[in-house]
Amino acid sequence: MEHLTLFISTYIKMFFVLAPFFVMTMFLALTKDMPPQRQKATALRVTLAVIIICISLFFFGDTIFAIFGITLDSFRIGAGALLFLSAVELVRGTKTPVKADQEGDISVVPLAIPITVGPATTGALLIMGAQMNGVSAIAVGTLALVAAIISMGVLLYLAPKVEKIIGTIGLSIMTKITGLVLAALSAQIIFTGVKNFLA
C-alpha cells in the first residue's frame, strides 16, 4: 500500500510538473505543417528524449547537490520559486518557447528541452530524486516518472485528435488548470524547504 501511494503521488506530481497540455499546444504549433506520420514519429522521439533526460536528473540529484555544496532544503526554496513563476506564466498564458527551425529535428530541441524539461521541471526532478530513500522507493519513483512521461507522450501522439475533441479553448483551460496545480505544488515545496531550514 505504501508503494502504491508513493507511485500515485509521484505520478500525479510529475504529470503536472511536465505541463502536458502546454507541451501539447506547443507541439501542435511546431508540427502543424508536418505530415501525420512524421508528426507521430516526432511525438515518439520527444517522449524517448524526455525519459532519458528526466531519469538522468532523477538519479543524479544527490551527486549534483554534493558537487556544488547545496542543501536539499535550499534547493527546494529556489526550485519552488522557479516552479511558481512557471505556474504563473501558464495561468496568464505568457509562457512562450523559443521558435525552432522547422527544417531540422525539433524533437530534442526545443520540444524536449526547454519546452518540456525546463528549469522548473529540472529543479522538481532533482528534489524528488534526492528525497527518495531506499532501493524500492527509487524503483517505484522511477516507474511513476516513466508512466507520467508516457502519459504525456500519448497526448502528443494523439494531439490532433485531442485538439479536435476539446478544441483550442479546452487546451487553454487545461493549461491554466495545470498552472494552478503547479502553483499549489510550488508553495508546498517552498514551505517544506523553509520549515526544514528553520528547524
Short mmCIF file of C-alpha atoms in Angstrom, two decimals:
data_model
loop_
_atom_site.label_atom_id
_atom_site.label_comp_id
_atom_site.label_asym_id
_atom_site.label_seq_id
_atom_site.Cartn_x
_atom_site.Cartn_y
_atom_site.Cartn_z
CA MET A 1 0.00 0.00 0.00
CA GLU A 2 2.87 2.36 0.84
CA HIS A 3 4.47 1.77 -2.56
CA LEU A 4 1.14 2.26 -4.33
CA THR A 5 0.64 5.58 -2.52
CA LEU A 6 4.17 6.66 -3.50
CA PHE A 7 3.57 5.65 -7.11
CA ILE A 8 0.28 7.56 -7.39
CA SER A 9 1.69 10.63 -5.59
CA THR A 10 4.83 10.77 -7.76
CA TYR A 11 2.86 10.11 -10.95
CA ILE A 12 0.40 12.94 -10.31
CA LYS A 13 3.14 15.40 -9.31
CA MET A 14 5.29 14.63 -12.34
CA PHE A 15 2.36 14.67 -14.74
CA PHE A 16 1.51 18.23 -13.73
CA VAL A 17 5.16 19.34 -13.48
CA LEU A 18 5.62 18.30 -17.12
CA ALA A 19 2.68 20.61 -18.02
CA PRO A 20 1.48 18.20 -20.75
CA PHE A 21 -1.31 20.40 -22.13
CA PHE A 22 1.05 23.34 -22.58
CA VAL A 23 3.58 20.99 -24.21
CA MET A 24 0.82 19.64 -26.49
CA THR A 25 -0.12 23.19 -27.53
CA MET A 26 3.49 23.94 -28.45
CA PHE A 27 3.84 20.56 -30.17
CA LEU A 28 0.83 21.28 -32.37
CA ALA A 29 2.15 24.74 -33.22
CA LEU A 30 5.61 23.46 -34.18
CA THR A 31 4.41 20.40 -36.12
CA LYS A 32 1.33 21.83 -37.87
CA ASP A 33 2.98 21.63 -41.31
CA MET A 34 4.23 18.06 -40.84
CA PRO A 35 2.50 15.04 -42.42
CA PRO A 36 0.72 12.84 -39.83
CA GLN A 37 3.35 10.08 -39.87
CA ARG A 38 6.22 12.48 -39.25
CA GLN A 39 4.21 14.21 -36.53
CA LYS A 40 3.69 10.89 -34.74
CA ALA A 41 7.36 9.95 -35.14
CA THR A 42 8.32 13.31 -33.62
CA ALA A 43 5.99 12.63 -30.66
CA LEU A 44 7.72 9.28 -30.05
CA ARG A 45 11.20 10.87 -30.23
CA VAL A 46 10.16 13.62 -27.81
CA THR A 47 8.86 11.03 -25.35
CA LEU A 48 12.09 8.99 -25.54
CA ALA A 49 14.26 12.09 -25.14
CA VAL A 50 12.26 13.29 -22.12
CA ILE A 51 12.51 9.84 -20.47
CA ILE A 52 16.31 9.83 -20.84
CA ILE A 53 16.69 13.43 -19.61
CA CYS A 54 14.31 13.05 -16.66
CA ILE A 55 15.74 9.75 -15.42
CA SER A 56 19.26 11.22 -15.58
CA LEU A 57 18.20 14.20 -13.46
CA PHE A 58 16.15 11.99 -11.12
CA PHE A 59 19.10 9.72 -10.34
CA PHE A 60 21.90 12.27 -10.08
CA GLY A 61 20.23 14.81 -7.79
CA ASP A 62 22.31 13.84 -4.74
CA THR A 63 25.53 13.93 -6.75
CA ILE A 64 24.80 17.39 -8.14
CA PHE A 65 23.97 18.73 -4.66
CA ALA A 66 27.21 17.25 -3.27
CA ILE A 67 29.35 18.71 -6.05
CA PHE A 68 28.01 22.23 -5.59
CA GLY A 69 27.61 22.01 -1.82
CA ILE A 70 23.89 22.79 -2.00
CA THR A 71 21.50 21.52 0.68
CA LEU A 72 18.26 19.89 -0.40
CA ASP A 73 16.17 22.44 1.52
CA SER A 74 17.88 25.46 -0.04
CA PHE A 75 17.29 23.91 -3.44
CA ARG A 76 13.65 23.30 -2.52
CA ILE A 77 13.19 27.02 -1.88
CA GLY A 78 14.89 28.06 -5.14
CA ALA A 79 13.23 25.41 -7.29
CA GLY A 80 9.85 26.08 -5.69
CA ALA A 81 10.13 29.78 -6.54
CA LEU A 82 11.07 28.94 -10.12
CA LEU A 83 8.18 26.47 -10.39
CA PHE A 84 5.81 29.15 -9.09
CA LEU A 85 6.94 31.59 -11.80
CA SER A 86 6.36 28.87 -14.40
CA ALA A 87 2.88 28.28 -12.94
CA VAL A 88 2.05 32.00 -13.15
CA GLU A 89 3.10 32.04 -16.82
CA LEU A 90 0.85 29.06 -17.55
CA VAL A 91 -2.15 30.66 -15.82
CA ARG A 92 -1.61 34.03 -17.51
CA GLY A 93 -0.85 32.46 -20.89
CA THR A 94 2.51 34.22 -21.22
CA LYS A 95 4.75 31.14 -21.26
CA THR A 96 6.26 31.05 -24.75
CA PRO A 97 9.15 28.90 -26.03
CA VAL A 98 11.97 29.79 -28.39
CA LYS A 99 10.96 29.17 -32.00
CA ALA A 100 12.57 26.22 -33.71
CA ASP A 101 13.96 25.72 -37.19
CA GLN A 102 11.14 23.81 -38.83
CA GLU A 103 13.53 22.14 -41.28
CA GLY A 104 15.54 20.41 -38.55
CA ASP A 105 14.68 17.79 -35.96
CA ILE A 106 12.76 19.61 -33.23
CA SER A 107 12.13 16.56 -31.02
CA VAL A 108 15.06 17.21 -28.65
CA VAL A 109 15.43 20.99 -29.01
CA PRO A 110 13.15 22.77 -28.36
CA LEU A 111 10.37 20.23 -27.66
CA ALA A 112 12.18 18.06 -25.07
CA ILE A 113 14.42 20.92 -23.85
CA PRO A 114 13.38 23.55 -22.83
CA ILE A 115 9.63 23.26 -23.57
CA THR A 116 9.03 20.01 -21.65
CA VAL A 117 12.06 19.87 -19.35
CA GLY A 118 12.72 23.49 -18.49
CA PRO A 119 14.49 24.94 -15.43
CA ALA A 120 11.45 24.49 -13.15
CA THR A 121 10.96 20.85 -14.19
CA THR A 122 14.68 20.20 -13.73
CA GLY A 123 14.55 21.55 -10.18
CA ALA A 124 11.49 19.46 -9.30
CA LEU A 125 13.15 16.30 -10.66
CA LEU A 126 16.34 16.88 -8.69
CA ILE A 127 14.35 17.37 -5.48
CA MET A 128 12.13 14.31 -5.99
CA GLY A 129 15.11 12.10 -6.79
CA ALA A 130 17.17 13.34 -3.83
CA GLN A 131 14.40 12.72 -1.30
CA MET A 132 13.78 9.10 -2.38
CA ASN A 133 15.22 6.76 0.25
CA GLY A 134 15.83 3.06 -0.37
CA VAL A 135 16.03 0.91 -3.48
CA SER A 136 12.31 0.07 -3.52
CA ALA A 137 11.28 3.75 -3.21
CA ILE A 138 13.64 4.74 -6.02
CA ALA A 139 12.30 1.92 -8.22
CA VAL A 140 8.68 2.92 -7.59
CA GLY A 141 9.51 6.60 -8.14
CA THR A 142 11.25 5.79 -11.42
CA LEU A 143 8.27 3.75 -12.66
CA ALA A 144 5.90 6.57 -11.73
CA LEU A 145 8.11 9.10 -13.52
CA VAL A 146 8.26 6.97 -16.69
CA ALA A 147 4.47 6.41 -16.52
CA ALA A 148 3.87 10.17 -16.29
CA ILE A 149 6.14 10.81 -19.28
CA ILE A 150 4.47 8.06 -21.32
CA SER A 151 1.07 9.59 -20.50
CA MET A 152 2.33 12.90 -21.85
CA GLY A 153 3.72 11.07 -24.89
CA VAL A 154 0.31 9.52 -25.59
CA LEU A 155 -1.22 13.01 -25.52
CA LEU A 156 1.39 14.21 -28.03
CA TYR A 157 0.87 11.16 -30.25
CA LEU A 158 -2.87 11.79 -30.29
CA ALA A 159 -2.54 15.59 -30.21
CA PRO A 160 -4.54 16.37 -33.40
CA LYS A 161 -7.42 14.15 -32.24
CA VAL A 162 -7.34 15.59 -28.72
CA GLU A 163 -7.41 19.12 -30.17
CA LYS A 164 -10.48 18.23 -32.24
CA ILE A 165 -12.25 16.84 -29.17
CA ILE A 166 -11.58 19.63 -26.65
CA GLY A 167 -10.66 22.47 -29.03
CA THR A 168 -8.20 25.33 -28.61
CA ILE A 169 -10.20 26.84 -25.77
CA GLY A 170 -10.25 23.47 -23.99
CA LEU A 171 -6.47 23.20 -24.29
CA SER A 172 -6.11 26.71 -22.88
CA ILE A 173 -8.36 25.86 -19.93
CA MET A 174 -6.44 22.64 -19.17
CA THR A 175 -3.14 24.55 -19.36
CA LYS A 176 -4.43 27.09 -16.84
CA ILE A 177 -5.67 24.35 -14.51
CA THR A 178 -2.20 22.78 -14.74
CA GLY A 179 -0.75 26.16 -13.77
CA LEU A 180 -2.98 26.34 -10.69
CA VAL A 181 -1.92 22.86 -9.56
CA LEU A 182 1.73 23.77 -10.13
CA ALA A 183 1.31 26.92 -8.04
CA ALA A 184 0.00 24.85 -5.12
CA LEU A 185 2.79 22.29 -5.58
CA SER A 186 5.46 25.02 -5.66
CA ALA A 187 4.05 26.59 -2.49
CA GLN A 188 4.28 23.21 -0.73
CA ILE A 189 7.89 22.73 -1.90
CA ILE A 190 8.88 26.21 -0.65
CA PHE A 191 7.05 25.72 2.65
CA THR A 192 8.81 22.37 3.25
CA GLY A 193 12.21 23.91 2.45
CA VAL A 194 11.66 26.90 4.76
CA LYS A 195 10.29 24.73 7.59
CA ASN A 196 13.25 22.34 7.45
CA PHE A 197 15.71 25.21 7.06
CA LEU A 198 14.40 26.91 10.22
CA ALA A 199 14.05 23.70 12.24
#
